[in-house]
mmCIF file of C-alpha atoms in Angstrom:
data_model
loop_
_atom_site.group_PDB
_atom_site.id
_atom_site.type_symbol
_atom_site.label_atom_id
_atom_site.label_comp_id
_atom_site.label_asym_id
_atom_site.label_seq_id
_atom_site.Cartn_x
_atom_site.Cartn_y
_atom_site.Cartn_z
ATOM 1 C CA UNK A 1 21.230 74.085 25.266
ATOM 2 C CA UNK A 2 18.089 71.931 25.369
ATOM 3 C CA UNK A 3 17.644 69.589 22.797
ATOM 4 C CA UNK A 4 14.017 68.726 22.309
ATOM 5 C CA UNK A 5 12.718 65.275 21.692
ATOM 6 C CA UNK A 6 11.512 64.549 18.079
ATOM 7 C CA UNK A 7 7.807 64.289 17.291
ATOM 8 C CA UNK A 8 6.183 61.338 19.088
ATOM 9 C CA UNK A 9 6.002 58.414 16.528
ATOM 10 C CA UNK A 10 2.241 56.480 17.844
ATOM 11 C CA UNK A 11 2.292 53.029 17.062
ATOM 12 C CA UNK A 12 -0.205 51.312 14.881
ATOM 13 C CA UNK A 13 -3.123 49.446 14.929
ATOM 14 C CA UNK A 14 -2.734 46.435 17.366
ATOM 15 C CA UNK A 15 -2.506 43.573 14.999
ATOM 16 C CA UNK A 16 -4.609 40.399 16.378
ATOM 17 C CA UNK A 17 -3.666 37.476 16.203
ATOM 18 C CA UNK A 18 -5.471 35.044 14.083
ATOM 19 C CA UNK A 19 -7.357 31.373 15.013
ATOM 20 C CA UNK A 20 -5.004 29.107 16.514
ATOM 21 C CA UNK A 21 -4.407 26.441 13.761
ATOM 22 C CA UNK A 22 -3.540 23.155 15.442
ATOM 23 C CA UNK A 23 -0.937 21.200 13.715
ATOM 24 C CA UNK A 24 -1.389 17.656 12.575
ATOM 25 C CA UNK A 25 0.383 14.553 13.257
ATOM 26 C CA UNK A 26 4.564 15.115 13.475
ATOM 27 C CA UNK A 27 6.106 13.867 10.418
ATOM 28 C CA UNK A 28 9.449 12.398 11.599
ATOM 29 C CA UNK A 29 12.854 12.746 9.871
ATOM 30 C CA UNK A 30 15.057 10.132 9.774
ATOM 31 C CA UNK A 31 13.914 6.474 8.114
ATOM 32 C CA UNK A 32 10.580 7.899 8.722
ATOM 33 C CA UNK A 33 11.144 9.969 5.291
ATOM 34 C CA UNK A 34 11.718 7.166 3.506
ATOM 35 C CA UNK A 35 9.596 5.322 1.246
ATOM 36 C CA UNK A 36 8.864 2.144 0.227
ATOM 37 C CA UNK A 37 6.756 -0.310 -1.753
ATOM 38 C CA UNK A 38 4.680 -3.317 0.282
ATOM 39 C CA UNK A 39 3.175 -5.214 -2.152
ATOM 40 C CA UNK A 40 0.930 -7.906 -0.407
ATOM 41 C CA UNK A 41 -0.196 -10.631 -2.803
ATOM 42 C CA UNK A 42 -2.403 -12.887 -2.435
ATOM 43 C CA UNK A 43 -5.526 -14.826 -3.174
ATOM 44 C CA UNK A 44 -8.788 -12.641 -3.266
ATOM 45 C CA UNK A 45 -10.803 -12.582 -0.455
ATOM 46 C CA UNK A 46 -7.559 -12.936 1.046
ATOM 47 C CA UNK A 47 -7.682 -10.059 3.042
ATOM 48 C CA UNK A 48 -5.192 -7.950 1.866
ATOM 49 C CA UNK A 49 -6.844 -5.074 1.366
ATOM 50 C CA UNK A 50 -8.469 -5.350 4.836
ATOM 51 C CA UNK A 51 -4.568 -5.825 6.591
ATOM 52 C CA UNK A 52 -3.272 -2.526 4.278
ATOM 53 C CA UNK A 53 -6.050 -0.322 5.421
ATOM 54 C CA UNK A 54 -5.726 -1.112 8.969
ATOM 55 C CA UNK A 55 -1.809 -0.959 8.912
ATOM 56 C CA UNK A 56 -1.773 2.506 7.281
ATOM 57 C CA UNK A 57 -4.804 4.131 9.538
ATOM 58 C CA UNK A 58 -1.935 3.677 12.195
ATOM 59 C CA UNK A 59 0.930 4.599 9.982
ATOM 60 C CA UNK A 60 -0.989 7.639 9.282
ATOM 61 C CA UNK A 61 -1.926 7.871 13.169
ATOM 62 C CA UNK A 62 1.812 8.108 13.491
ATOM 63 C CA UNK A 63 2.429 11.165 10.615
ATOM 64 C CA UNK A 64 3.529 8.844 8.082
ATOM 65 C CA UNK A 65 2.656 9.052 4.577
ATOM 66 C CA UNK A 66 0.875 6.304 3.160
ATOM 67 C CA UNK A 67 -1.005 5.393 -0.106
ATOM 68 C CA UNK A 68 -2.872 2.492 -0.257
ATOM 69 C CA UNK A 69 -3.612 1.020 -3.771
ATOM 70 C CA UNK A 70 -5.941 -1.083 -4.074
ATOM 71 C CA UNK A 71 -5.794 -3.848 -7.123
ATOM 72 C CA UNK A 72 -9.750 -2.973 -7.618
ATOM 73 C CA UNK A 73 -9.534 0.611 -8.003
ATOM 74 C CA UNK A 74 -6.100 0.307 -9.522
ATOM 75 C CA UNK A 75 -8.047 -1.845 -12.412
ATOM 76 C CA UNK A 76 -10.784 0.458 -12.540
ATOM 77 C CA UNK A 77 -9.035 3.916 -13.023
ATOM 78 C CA UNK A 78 -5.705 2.929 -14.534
ATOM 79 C CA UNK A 79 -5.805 -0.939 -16.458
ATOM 80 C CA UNK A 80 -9.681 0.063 -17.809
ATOM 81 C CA UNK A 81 -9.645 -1.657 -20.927
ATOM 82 C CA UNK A 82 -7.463 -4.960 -19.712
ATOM 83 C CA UNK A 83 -8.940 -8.251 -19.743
ATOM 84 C CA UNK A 84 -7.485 -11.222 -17.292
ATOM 85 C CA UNK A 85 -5.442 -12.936 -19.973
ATOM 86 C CA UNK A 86 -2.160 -13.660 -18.804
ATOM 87 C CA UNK A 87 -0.528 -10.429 -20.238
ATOM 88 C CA UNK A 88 -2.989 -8.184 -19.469
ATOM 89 C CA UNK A 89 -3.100 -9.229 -15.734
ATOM 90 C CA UNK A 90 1.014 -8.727 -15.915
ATOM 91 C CA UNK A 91 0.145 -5.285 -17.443
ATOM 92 C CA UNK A 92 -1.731 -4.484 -14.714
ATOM 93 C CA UNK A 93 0.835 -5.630 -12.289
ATOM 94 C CA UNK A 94 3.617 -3.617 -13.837
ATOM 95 C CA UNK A 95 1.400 -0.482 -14.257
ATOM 96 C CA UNK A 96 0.943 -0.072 -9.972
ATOM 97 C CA UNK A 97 4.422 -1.039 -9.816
ATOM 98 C CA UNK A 98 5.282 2.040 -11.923
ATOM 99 C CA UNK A 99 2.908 3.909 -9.750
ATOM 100 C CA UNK A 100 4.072 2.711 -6.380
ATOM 101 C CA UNK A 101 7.786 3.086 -7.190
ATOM 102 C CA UNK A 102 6.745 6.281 -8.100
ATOM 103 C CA UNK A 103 5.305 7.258 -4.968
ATOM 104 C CA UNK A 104 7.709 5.498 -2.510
ATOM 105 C CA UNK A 105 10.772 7.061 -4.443
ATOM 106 C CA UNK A 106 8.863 10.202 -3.451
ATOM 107 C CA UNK A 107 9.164 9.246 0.350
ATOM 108 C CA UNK A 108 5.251 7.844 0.448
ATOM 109 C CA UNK A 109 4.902 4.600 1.413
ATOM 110 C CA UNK A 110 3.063 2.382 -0.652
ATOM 111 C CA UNK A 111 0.703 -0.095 0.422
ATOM 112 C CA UNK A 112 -0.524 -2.320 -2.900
ATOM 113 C CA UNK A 113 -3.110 -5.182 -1.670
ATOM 114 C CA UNK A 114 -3.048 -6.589 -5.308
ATOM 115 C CA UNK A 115 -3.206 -10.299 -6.196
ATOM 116 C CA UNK A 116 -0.983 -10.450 -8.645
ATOM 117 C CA UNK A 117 -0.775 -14.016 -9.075
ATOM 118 C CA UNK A 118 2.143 -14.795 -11.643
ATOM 119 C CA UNK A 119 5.449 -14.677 -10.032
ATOM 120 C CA UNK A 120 7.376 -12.894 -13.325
ATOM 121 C CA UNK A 121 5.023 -10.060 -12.744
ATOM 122 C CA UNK A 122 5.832 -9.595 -9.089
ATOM 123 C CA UNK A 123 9.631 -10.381 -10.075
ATOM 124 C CA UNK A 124 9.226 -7.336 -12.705
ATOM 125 C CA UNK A 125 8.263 -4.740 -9.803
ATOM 126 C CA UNK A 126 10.715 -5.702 -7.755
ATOM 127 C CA UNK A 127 13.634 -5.300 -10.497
ATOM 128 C CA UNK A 128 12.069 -1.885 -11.070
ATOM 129 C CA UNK A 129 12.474 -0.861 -7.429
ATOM 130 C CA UNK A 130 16.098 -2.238 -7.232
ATOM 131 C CA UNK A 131 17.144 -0.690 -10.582
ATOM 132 C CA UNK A 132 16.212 2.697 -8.850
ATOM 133 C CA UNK A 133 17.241 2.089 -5.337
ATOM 134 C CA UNK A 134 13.840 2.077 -3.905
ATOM 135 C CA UNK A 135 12.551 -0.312 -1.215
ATOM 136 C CA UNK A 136 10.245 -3.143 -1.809
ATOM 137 C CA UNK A 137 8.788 -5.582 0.285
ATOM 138 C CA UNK A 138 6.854 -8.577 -1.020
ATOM 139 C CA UNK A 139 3.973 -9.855 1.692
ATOM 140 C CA UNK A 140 2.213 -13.183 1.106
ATOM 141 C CA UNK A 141 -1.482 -12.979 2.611
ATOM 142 C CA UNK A 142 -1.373 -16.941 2.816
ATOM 143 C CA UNK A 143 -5.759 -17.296 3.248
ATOM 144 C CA UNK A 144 -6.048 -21.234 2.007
ATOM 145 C CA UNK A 145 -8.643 -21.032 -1.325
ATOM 146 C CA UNK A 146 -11.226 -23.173 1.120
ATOM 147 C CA UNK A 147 -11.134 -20.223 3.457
ATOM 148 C CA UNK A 148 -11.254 -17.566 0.604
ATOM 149 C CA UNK A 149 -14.248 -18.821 -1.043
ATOM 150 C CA UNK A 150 -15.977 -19.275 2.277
ATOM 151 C CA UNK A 151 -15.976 -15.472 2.653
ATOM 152 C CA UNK A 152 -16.357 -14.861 -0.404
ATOM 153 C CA UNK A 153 -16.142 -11.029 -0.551
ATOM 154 C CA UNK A 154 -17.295 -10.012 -3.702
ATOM 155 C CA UNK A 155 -19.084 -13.056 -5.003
ATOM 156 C CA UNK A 156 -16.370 -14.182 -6.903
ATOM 157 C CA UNK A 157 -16.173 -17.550 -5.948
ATOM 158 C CA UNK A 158 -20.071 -18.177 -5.953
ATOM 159 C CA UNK A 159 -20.267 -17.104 -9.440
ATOM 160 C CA UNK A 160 -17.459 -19.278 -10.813
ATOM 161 C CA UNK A 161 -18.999 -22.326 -8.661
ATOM 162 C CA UNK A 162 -22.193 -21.569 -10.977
ATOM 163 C CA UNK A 163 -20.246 -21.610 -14.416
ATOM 164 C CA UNK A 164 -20.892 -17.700 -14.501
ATOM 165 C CA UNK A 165 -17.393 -16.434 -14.835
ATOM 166 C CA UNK A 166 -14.029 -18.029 -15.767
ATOM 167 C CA UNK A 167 -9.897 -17.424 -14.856
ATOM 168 C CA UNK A 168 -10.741 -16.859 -11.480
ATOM 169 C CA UNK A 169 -7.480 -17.005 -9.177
ATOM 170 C CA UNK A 170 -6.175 -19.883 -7.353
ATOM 171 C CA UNK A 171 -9.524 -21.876 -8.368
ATOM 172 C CA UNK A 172 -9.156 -22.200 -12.391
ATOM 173 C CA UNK A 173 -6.615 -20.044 -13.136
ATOM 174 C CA UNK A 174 -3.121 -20.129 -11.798
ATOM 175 C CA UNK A 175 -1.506 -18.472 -8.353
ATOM 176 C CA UNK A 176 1.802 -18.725 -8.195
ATOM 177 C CA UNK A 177 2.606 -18.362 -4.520
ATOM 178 C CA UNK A 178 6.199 -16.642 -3.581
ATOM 179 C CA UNK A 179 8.796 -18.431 -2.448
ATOM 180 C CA UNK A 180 10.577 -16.495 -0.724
ATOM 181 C CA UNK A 181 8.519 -13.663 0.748
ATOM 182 C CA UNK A 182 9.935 -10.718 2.902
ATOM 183 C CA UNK A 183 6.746 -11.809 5.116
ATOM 184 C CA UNK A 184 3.989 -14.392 4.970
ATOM 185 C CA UNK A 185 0.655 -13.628 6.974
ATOM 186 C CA UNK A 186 -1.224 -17.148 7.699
ATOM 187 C CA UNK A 187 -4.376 -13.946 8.513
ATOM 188 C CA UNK A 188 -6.785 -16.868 8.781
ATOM 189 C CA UNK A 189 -5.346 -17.781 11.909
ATOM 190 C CA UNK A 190 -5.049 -14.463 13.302
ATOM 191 C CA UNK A 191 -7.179 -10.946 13.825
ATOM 192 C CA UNK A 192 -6.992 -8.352 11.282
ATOM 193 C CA UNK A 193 -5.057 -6.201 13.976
ATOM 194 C CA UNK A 194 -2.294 -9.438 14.630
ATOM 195 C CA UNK A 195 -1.909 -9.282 10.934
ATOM 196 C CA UNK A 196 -1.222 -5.372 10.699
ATOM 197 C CA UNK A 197 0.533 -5.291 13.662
ATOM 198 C CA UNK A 198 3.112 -8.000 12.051
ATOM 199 C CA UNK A 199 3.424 -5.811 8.844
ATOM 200 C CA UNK A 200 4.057 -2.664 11.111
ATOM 201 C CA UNK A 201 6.891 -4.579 12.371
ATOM 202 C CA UNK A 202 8.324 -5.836 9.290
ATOM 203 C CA UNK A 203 8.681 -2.319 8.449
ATOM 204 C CA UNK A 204 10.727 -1.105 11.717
ATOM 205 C CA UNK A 205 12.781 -4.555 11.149
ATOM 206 C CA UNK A 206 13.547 -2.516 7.442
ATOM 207 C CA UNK A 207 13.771 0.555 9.106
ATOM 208 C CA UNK A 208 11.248 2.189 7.257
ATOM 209 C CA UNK A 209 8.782 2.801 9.993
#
């Protein structure tokens, strides 16, 4: 008996294929997942802010995750209100160590170019990353005051020169330099790329990069 062949099934529309979406940087596994906290303190005009952008356009180069947060904008947006008394300016302190712990125990790493000139501040962050297991690395931009004031960023050290603002850092108000750093940067002495470059490395010597 001949069995006939079912009714002939046509396939679909052709389905095409949309834009080709490149991918971005490969995020690694491994250490590269996890986070950390690099605080770098430091007189201003220092150039800490300079060294932490230039170390995380390459971490982020790289697919890393990387927030950089900087002691201006940190003051700005999340101390408005604080003065520079010596409890408000460890208020400040402890509020972006909340915020970079926060981050870094989130696998981001944290980049905080934030003077942060009292050492019981900076002590108080790093408690707060050891209570909860996170890393934290203290770097000391060393930029003598002679050398900060000669370039001067933001006026700063014009203006106290001229009796037009008081407590300024390192000139009539305290720094308290660390003692015993994970890092110190003498960046006057060295490009801005020498200085990064020595943080990168700091971080593969921790395993976090």
């Amino acid at each position: 008996m001949m069995v006939r062949s079912g009714p002939t099934v046509r396939s679909g529309p052709t389905v095409r294929s949309g834009p080709t979406v490149r991918s971005g940087p490969t995020v690694r596994s491994g250490p590269w997942e996890r986070g950390a906290t690099v605080w770098l303190t430091g007189l201003p005009s220092a150039g800490k802010t300079t060294i932490a952008t230039a170390a995380a356009g390459r971490l982020r180069a790289a697919g890393r995750r990387v927030e950089v947060l900087d002691g201006d904008e940190m003051r700005e947006f999340l101390s408005a209100g604080l003065g520079f008394s010596r409890a408000d300016r460890h208020a400040n302190v402890t509020r972006i160590g909340f915020v970079a712990e926060l981050l870094a125990s989130h696998g981001a790493l944290a980049l905080a170019p934030v003077v942060a000139p009292y050492a019981e501040s900076r002590e108080a962050v790093r408690r707060r990353h050891e209570a909860s297991g996170t890393p934290y690395l203290e770097v000391h931009v060393a930029t003598p005051v002679d050398v900060c004031s000669g370039r001067d960023v933001k006026g700063l050290y014009a203006r106290q020169a001229a009796g037009e603002l008081t407590g300024l850092t390192g000139v009539d108000d305290p720094y308290e330099p660390p003692t015993d750093p994970e890092l110190r940067i003498a960046a006057h002495l060295q490009s801005v790329d020498e200085s990064a470059q020595a943080l990168l490395d700091l971080l593969k010597r921790k395993g976090i990069a």
